[in-house]
Amino acid sequence: MTPFDATPSLIRQTSPDRGLLDGFGRRVTYLRVSVTDRCDLRCTYCMAEHMTFLPKNEVLGLEELDRLTAAFIGLGVRKVRLTGGEPLVRKGLMDLIAGLSRHIRAGALDELTLTTNGTQLARHAEDLARHGVRRINVSLDTLDPDRFRRLTRGGDLKQVLAGLEAGRSAGLKIKINAVALRDDNAGALPELIAWAHGEGFDMTLIETMPMGEVEADRTDQFMSLTQVRRELSAFWTLEDLPLNTGGPARYVRVAETGGRLGFITPLTHNFCEACNRVRLTCTGVLHTCLGREDAADLRAVLRDGADDRALTAAIRAAVAGKPQGHDFRIDRGAAPAVSRHMSMTGG
Ligand code: SAM
Ligand code: SF4
């Protein structure tokens, strides 16, 4: 019995057959939930150095997070990714995960996973595996301890490496995510990829996205992954893989390392036509597109005392309005496409 087994579940009351369809006929099956806006790091491309975090009462409680997530699962969502901020700094996260794992046992959810910076993973890896988490994404942009400290404004690379080791020992399948940054890691990307593949980890590269004001000028740091791919092709054989997860990533196999490499290219390629995902912020706002300002306040619906039927209706209405595509551009001097930080929305 977990703390949330008694939470009213929408699963019994709604028919997943009808699913969550948007106005363009896309089916939403993937929910990302930001469980906190807080983090123990301050990556330069993600956060301002002095962030003001949200007051506690604005952030969804664990039971609210559980109820909302259950509502989406009841509407046909098959994959849930917990993110943040740093999910592993959220108090009670393991209770939330233990509670949500009931949907995996019931066959209503295919995958419960998380994206983490890895600093706290050594303490939590065993519990994650015990609660049905099979795969995780760990963000790591560099293997150089000094550069890591600079990029994260104070982080200790050793903690992340210990977390990765613990994850592996616990049997978690790990994918490394790295943001491609012209000045900070571009030259070292082949080394990072070769290391990840040597450790048995998949690897995904991400283009910086203009989200929220930070001190750094992202136009200076922006690297087109088309260019990165071209440069990697000069010394590696990149074989296209048919894998498509309904997201912005496209995958290749690196013949020489035998490992899988993904490219997330929101700026240089449009990936919206097959988009299957929506994002819930830690304040209960549903964003149906990462790169637009559209938003539905589900916390207000919850805190107004909505019953399950009203909550379901609010979710359906929000998803019906999912925009056709994002608005990202990375023009010099332009304001960020969206004003919220990635740590609010959950990457
Ligand atoms: N703290 C966790 C972590 O770092 O993995 C989860 C949240 S973090 C916001 C999720 C992902 O978003 C990370 O891989 C991070 O590198 C990425 N990210 C943050 N800001 C970004 C930006 N402006 N452009 C592209 N990716 C970004
Ligand atoms: Fe924290 Fe993740 Fe943002 Fe880095 S990318 S500051 S680890 S939330």
Coordinates of C-alpha atoms and ligand atoms in Angstrom, one line a residue:
M1 CA 0.0 0.0 0.0
T2 CA 1.5 3.3 -1.0
P3 CA 0.5 6.8 0.3
F4 CA -1.5 7.3 -2.9
D5 CA -3.3 4.0 -3.3
A6 CA -6.4 5.7 -1.8
T7 CA -6.4 8.6 -4.2
P8 CA -9.5 8.5 -6.4
S9 CA -8.3 7.2 -9.8
L10 CA -9.7 8.3 -13.1
I11 CA -8.7 5.1 -14.7
R12 CA -11.9 3.4 -13.8
Q13 CA -14.0 6.3 -15.0
T14 CA -12.7 7.3 -18.4
S15 CA -12.2 5.3 -21.5
P16 CA -8.6 5.4 -22.8
D17 CA -10.0 4.3 -26.2
R18 CA -11.1 7.8 -26.8
G19 CA -7.6 9.0 -25.9
L20 CA -6.4 12.5 -25.8
L21 CA -6.6 14.0 -29.3
D22 CA -5.6 17.5 -30.3
G23 CA -7.1 19.6 -33.0
F24 CA -4.7 18.3 -35.6
G25 CA -5.4 14.6 -34.9
R26 CA -2.3 14.0 -32.9
R27 CA -2.7 11.6 -30.0
V28 CA -1.1 12.7 -26.7
T29 CA 0.5 9.6 -25.0
Y30 CA 3.5 11.2 -23.3
L31 CA 3.4 13.5 -20.2
R32 CA 6.4 15.2 -18.7
V33 CA 5.9 16.4 -15.2
S34 CA 8.1 19.0 -13.6
V35 CA 8.0 18.1 -9.9
T36 CA 10.0 21.2 -8.7
D37 CA 11.5 24.4 -10.1
R38 CA 14.5 24.0 -7.6
C39 CA 17.8 22.6 -8.4
D40 CA 21.2 22.0 -6.7
L41 CA 23.0 23.2 -9.9
R42 CA 22.7 26.5 -11.9
C43 CA 23.6 25.5 -15.5
T44 CA 24.5 28.7 -17.3
Y45 CA 22.1 28.0 -20.3
C46 CA 19.2 27.0 -18.1
M47 CA 19.1 29.3 -15.1
A48 CA 20.1 32.7 -14.0
E49 CA 22.8 32.8 -11.3
H50 CA 20.4 34.2 -8.7
M51 CA 17.1 32.5 -9.4
T52 CA 14.0 33.3 -7.4
F53 CA 12.2 30.1 -6.7
L54 CA 8.5 29.7 -6.2
P55 CA 6.9 29.9 -2.8
K56 CA 5.9 26.4 -1.6
N57 CA 2.1 27.0 -1.8
E58 CA 2.4 27.6 -5.6
V59 CA 4.0 24.3 -6.2
L60 CA 1.8 21.2 -6.5
G61 CA 1.7 19.0 -3.5
L62 CA 2.6 15.3 -3.9
E63 CA -1.0 14.3 -3.8
E64 CA -1.9 16.9 -6.4
L65 CA 0.9 15.7 -8.7
D66 CA -0.3 12.1 -8.2
R67 CA -3.9 13.0 -9.0
L68 CA -3.2 15.0 -12.1
T69 CA -0.8 12.4 -13.4
A70 CA -3.3 9.7 -12.8
A71 CA -5.9 11.7 -14.7
F72 CA -3.6 11.8 -17.8
I73 CA -3.0 8.1 -17.5
G74 CA -6.7 7.6 -17.3
L75 CA -6.9 9.5 -20.6
G76 CA -4.5 7.2 -22.4
V77 CA -1.0 8.6 -21.5
R78 CA 1.4 5.6 -21.6
K79 CA 4.7 7.3 -20.7
V80 CA 5.4 9.7 -17.8
R81 CA 8.7 11.4 -17.4
L82 CA 9.5 13.3 -14.1
T83 CA 11.7 16.2 -14.5
G84 CA 12.3 19.7 -13.1
G85 CA 14.3 21.6 -11.8
E86 CA 16.1 18.6 -10.4
P87 CA 13.5 15.9 -9.5
L88 CA 15.7 14.2 -7.0
V89 CA 15.9 17.3 -4.8
R90 CA 12.1 17.2 -4.4
K91 CA 11.2 16.0 -0.9
G92 CA 9.0 12.9 -1.0
L93 CA 9.7 12.2 -4.6
M94 CA 10.2 8.5 -3.9
D95 CA 6.7 8.4 -2.4
L96 CA 5.3 9.9 -5.6
I97 CA 7.2 7.4 -7.7
A98 CA 6.1 4.5 -5.5
G99 CA 2.5 5.7 -5.9
L100 CA 2.7 6.1 -9.6
S101 CA 4.2 2.7 -10.1
R102 CA 0.8 1.3 -9.4
H103 CA -0.1 2.3 -12.9
I104 CA 2.7 0.2 -14.3
R105 CA 1.7 -2.8 -12.2
A106 CA -1.9 -2.3 -13.5
G107 CA -0.7 -2.2 -17.1
A108 CA -2.0 1.3 -17.6
L109 CA 1.4 2.8 -18.0
D110 CA 4.3 1.5 -20.1
E111 CA 7.0 3.6 -18.7
L112 CA 7.8 5.8 -15.7
T113 CA 11.1 7.5 -16.0
L114 CA 13.0 10.7 -15.1
T115 CA 15.6 13.2 -16.3
T116 CA 18.1 14.1 -13.7
N117 CA 21.4 15.9 -13.3
G118 CA 22.7 12.8 -11.5
T119 CA 24.1 14.6 -8.4
Q120 CA 21.8 12.7 -6.0
L121 CA 21.5 9.5 -8.0
A122 CA 23.9 7.5 -5.9
R123 CA 21.4 7.7 -3.0
H124 CA 18.3 7.0 -5.0
A125 CA 19.2 4.6 -7.8
E126 CA 18.2 1.4 -5.9
D127 CA 14.9 2.8 -4.9
L128 CA 14.1 4.0 -8.4
A129 CA 14.8 0.5 -9.8
R130 CA 12.7 -1.0 -7.0
H131 CA 9.7 1.1 -7.9
G132 CA 9.7 0.1 -11.6
V133 CA 11.9 2.8 -13.2
R134 CA 13.9 1.0 -15.9
R135 CA 15.5 3.9 -17.8
I136 CA 16.7 7.3 -16.9
N137 CA 18.2 10.3 -18.7
V138 CA 21.2 11.9 -17.0
S139 CA 22.3 15.3 -18.2
L140 CA 26.1 15.7 -18.5
D141 CA 27.7 18.3 -20.8
T142 CA 31.4 17.7 -20.1
L143 CA 33.9 15.2 -18.5
D144 CA 36.2 18.0 -17.5
P145 CA 35.8 18.7 -13.7
D146 CA 36.7 22.4 -14.0
R147 CA 34.5 23.0 -16.9
F148 CA 31.7 21.1 -15.3
R149 CA 32.0 23.3 -12.2
R150 CA 32.0 26.4 -14.3
L151 CA 29.0 25.4 -16.5
T152 CA 26.9 24.3 -13.6
R153 CA 28.2 27.1 -11.3
G154 CA 29.6 25.0 -8.6
G155 CA 28.7 21.3 -9.4
D156 CA 31.0 18.4 -8.6
L157 CA 31.5 16.0 -11.5
K158 CA 32.5 13.2 -9.1
Q159 CA 29.0 13.1 -7.7
V160 CA 27.5 12.6 -11.1
L161 CA 30.0 9.9 -12.0
A162 CA 29.2 8.1 -8.7
G163 CA 25.5 8.5 -9.5
L164 CA 26.0 6.9 -13.0
E165 CA 27.8 4.0 -11.4
A166 CA 25.0 3.5 -8.9
G167 CA 22.5 3.6 -11.6
R168 CA 24.3 1.0 -13.6
S169 CA 24.6 -1.2 -10.6
A170 CA 20.9 -0.9 -9.9
G171 CA 20.2 -2.1 -13.4
L172 CA 18.9 1.2 -14.8
K173 CA 19.4 1.8 -18.5
I174 CA 21.0 5.2 -18.9
K175 CA 21.0 7.8 -21.6
I176 CA 23.3 10.8 -21.4
N177 CA 21.9 14.1 -22.6
A178 CA 24.4 16.9 -23.5
V179 CA 23.6 20.4 -24.7
A180 CA 25.9 21.3 -27.6
L181 CA 27.7 24.6 -26.6
R182 CA 30.0 26.3 -29.1
D183 CA 32.5 27.5 -26.5
D184 CA 32.1 25.0 -23.7
N185 CA 32.0 21.6 -25.1
A186 CA 31.8 21.6 -28.9
G187 CA 35.4 20.4 -29.4
A188 CA 35.0 17.7 -26.7
L189 CA 31.8 16.2 -28.0
P190 CA 33.5 13.2 -29.8
E191 CA 35.3 12.3 -26.6
L192 CA 32.0 12.6 -24.6
I193 CA 30.2 10.4 -27.1
A194 CA 32.9 7.8 -27.2
W195 CA 33.0 7.7 -23.4
A196 CA 29.2 7.3 -23.1
H197 CA 29.2 4.5 -25.7
G198 CA 32.2 2.9 -24.0
E199 CA 30.2 2.9 -20.7
G200 CA 27.2 1.3 -22.4
F201 CA 25.1 4.5 -22.3
D202 CA 23.1 5.9 -25.2
M203 CA 23.8 9.6 -25.9
T204 CA 21.7 12.5 -27.1
L205 CA 22.9 15.9 -28.2
I206 CA 20.5 18.9 -27.7
E207 CA 20.5 22.3 -29.4
T208 CA 20.2 25.2 -26.9
M209 CA 16.7 26.5 -26.8
P210 CA 15.8 30.2 -26.1
M211 CA 13.9 29.7 -22.9
G212 CA 13.9 32.2 -20.1
E213 CA 16.3 35.1 -19.6
V214 CA 19.8 33.9 -18.5
E215 CA 23.0 35.9 -18.3
A216 CA 24.7 34.0 -21.2
D217 CA 24.0 35.0 -24.8
R218 CA 22.7 31.8 -26.3
T219 CA 23.3 33.0 -29.8
D220 CA 27.1 32.9 -29.0
Q221 CA 26.8 29.4 -27.7
F222 CA 24.4 28.0 -30.2
M223 CA 25.7 25.1 -32.3
S224 CA 23.6 23.7 -35.1
L225 CA 23.5 19.9 -34.7
T226 CA 23.5 19.7 -38.5
Q227 CA 27.0 21.1 -38.4
V228 CA 28.0 18.8 -35.4
R229 CA 26.7 15.8 -37.3
R230 CA 28.7 16.8 -40.4
E231 CA 31.8 17.1 -38.4
L232 CA 31.3 13.7 -36.6
S233 CA 30.7 12.1 -40.0
A234 CA 34.2 13.1 -41.0
F235 CA 35.7 10.4 -38.8
W236 CA 32.7 8.2 -37.8
T237 CA 30.2 6.2 -39.8
L238 CA 26.7 7.4 -38.7
E239 CA 24.0 4.9 -39.7
D240 CA 20.4 6.3 -39.6
L241 CA 18.1 4.4 -37.3
P242 CA 14.4 4.2 -37.9
L243 CA 13.6 4.8 -34.2
N244 CA 11.1 7.6 -33.8
T245 CA 9.8 8.3 -30.3
G246 CA 7.3 11.0 -31.4
G247 CA 9.7 13.7 -30.1
P248 CA 12.3 15.9 -31.7
A249 CA 15.2 13.3 -31.5
R250 CA 16.5 11.5 -34.6
Y251 CA 18.9 8.6 -33.9
V252 CA 22.0 7.1 -35.6
R253 CA 24.2 4.2 -34.7
V254 CA 27.9 5.1 -34.6
A255 CA 29.5 2.1 -36.4
E256 CA 32.9 2.5 -34.7
T257 CA 31.6 2.7 -31.1
G258 CA 28.5 0.5 -31.6
G259 CA 26.5 3.0 -29.6
R260 CA 23.3 5.0 -30.3
L261 CA 23.4 8.7 -30.8
G262 CA 20.4 11.1 -30.9
F263 CA 20.1 14.6 -32.2
I264 CA 17.5 16.9 -30.7
T265 CA 17.2 19.8 -33.2
P266 CA 14.2 22.0 -32.3
L267 CA 15.8 25.0 -34.0
T268 CA 17.1 23.6 -37.2
H269 CA 14.4 21.0 -37.9
N270 CA 10.7 21.1 -37.3
F271 CA 9.5 18.0 -35.5
C272 CA 6.0 19.1 -34.6
E273 CA 3.8 17.1 -36.9
A274 CA 4.3 13.9 -35.0
C275 CA 4.5 15.5 -31.5
N276 CA 2.8 13.2 -28.9
R277 CA 3.7 15.0 -25.7
V278 CA 2.5 17.7 -23.3
R279 CA 4.2 19.2 -20.2
L280 CA 2.9 19.9 -16.8
T281 CA 4.8 22.5 -14.7
C282 CA 5.4 22.1 -11.0
T283 CA 2.7 24.8 -10.5
G284 CA 0.1 22.7 -12.4
V285 CA 0.2 24.6 -15.7
L286 CA -0.2 22.5 -18.7
H287 CA 1.9 23.5 -21.7
T288 CA 0.9 21.6 -24.8
C289 CA 4.0 23.0 -26.7
L290 CA 7.5 23.6 -25.3
G291 CA 8.0 26.5 -27.6
R292 CA 4.8 28.5 -27.2
E293 CA 3.2 30.5 -24.5
D294 CA 0.0 28.5 -24.5
A295 CA -1.0 27.4 -21.0
A296 CA -3.9 25.8 -19.1
D297 CA -4.0 26.3 -15.3
L298 CA -4.9 22.8 -14.0
R299 CA -3.9 23.7 -10.4
A300 CA -6.8 26.2 -10.4
V301 CA -9.1 23.5 -11.6
L302 CA -7.9 21.1 -8.9
R303 CA -7.9 23.7 -6.1
D304 CA -11.4 24.8 -7.1
G305 CA -12.5 21.3 -6.0
A306 CA -13.1 19.9 -9.4
D307 CA -14.3 16.3 -9.5
D308 CA -12.7 13.8 -11.8
R309 CA -15.1 14.5 -14.6
A310 CA -14.4 18.3 -14.5
L311 CA -10.7 17.6 -14.3
T312 CA -10.8 15.3 -17.3
A313 CA -12.8 17.9 -19.3
A314 CA -10.2 20.6 -18.5
I315 CA -7.4 18.4 -19.7
R316 CA -9.2 17.5 -22.9
A317 CA -10.0 21.1 -23.6
A318 CA -6.3 22.1 -23.1
V319 CA -5.0 19.3 -25.3
A320 CA -7.6 20.2 -28.0
G321 CA -5.9 23.6 -28.3
K322 CA -2.4 22.2 -28.7
P323 CA -0.6 24.5 -31.3
Q324 CA 0.4 23.1 -34.6
G325 CA 4.1 24.0 -34.1
H326 CA 6.6 26.0 -32.1
D327 CA 7.9 29.5 -32.4
F328 CA 11.6 29.0 -31.7
R329 CA 14.1 31.2 -33.5
I330 CA 17.6 32.0 -32.2
D331 CA 18.1 35.5 -33.8
R332 CA 20.7 37.7 -32.2
G333 CA 19.2 40.2 -29.8
A334 CA 15.7 38.5 -30.0
A335 CA 13.9 37.9 -26.8
P336 CA 13.5 34.3 -25.7
A337 CA 10.7 32.5 -27.6
V338 CA 9.1 31.8 -24.3
S339 CA 9.7 33.7 -21.1
R340 CA 9.7 30.7 -18.8
H341 CA 12.9 28.9 -17.9
M342 CA 13.4 25.3 -18.9
S343 CA 13.6 24.4 -15.2
M344 CA 10.0 25.6 -14.8
T345 CA 8.6 23.7 -17.8
G346 CA 10.7 20.6 -17.4
G347 CA 13.1 19.7 -20.2
Ligands
SAM1 N1 17.8 18.9 -13.7 C1 17.5 17.8 -14.6 C2 18.6 17.7 -15.6 O1 19.4 18.6 -15.8 O2 18.6 16.7 -16.3 C3 16.2 17.9 -15.3 C4 15.7 19.2 -15.8 S1 16.7 20.0 -17.0 C5 15.7 21.5 -17.3 C6 16.3 18.9 -18.4 C7 17.2 19.1 -19.6 O3 17.0 20.4 -20.2 C8 18.6 19.0 -19.3 O4 19.2 17.9 -20.2 C9 19.2 20.3 -19.7 O5 20.5 20.2 -20.3 C10 18.2 20.8 -20.7 N2 18.1 22.3 -20.9 C11 18.0 23.2 -19.9 N3 18.0 24.4 -20.4 C12 18.1 24.3 -21.8 C13 18.1 25.2 -22.9 N4 17.9 26.5 -22.7 N5 18.2 24.6 -24.1 C14 18.3 23.3 -24.3 N6 18.3 22.4 -23.3 C15 18.2 22.9 -22.0
SF4_2 FE1 19.4 22.3 -12.9 FE2 18.9 20.6 -14.9 FE3 18.7 23.3 -15.2 FE4 21.1 22.3 -14.9 S1 19.7 21.9 -16.6 S2 20.2 24.1 -13.8 S3 20.7 20.6 -13.6 S4 17.4 22.0 -13.9

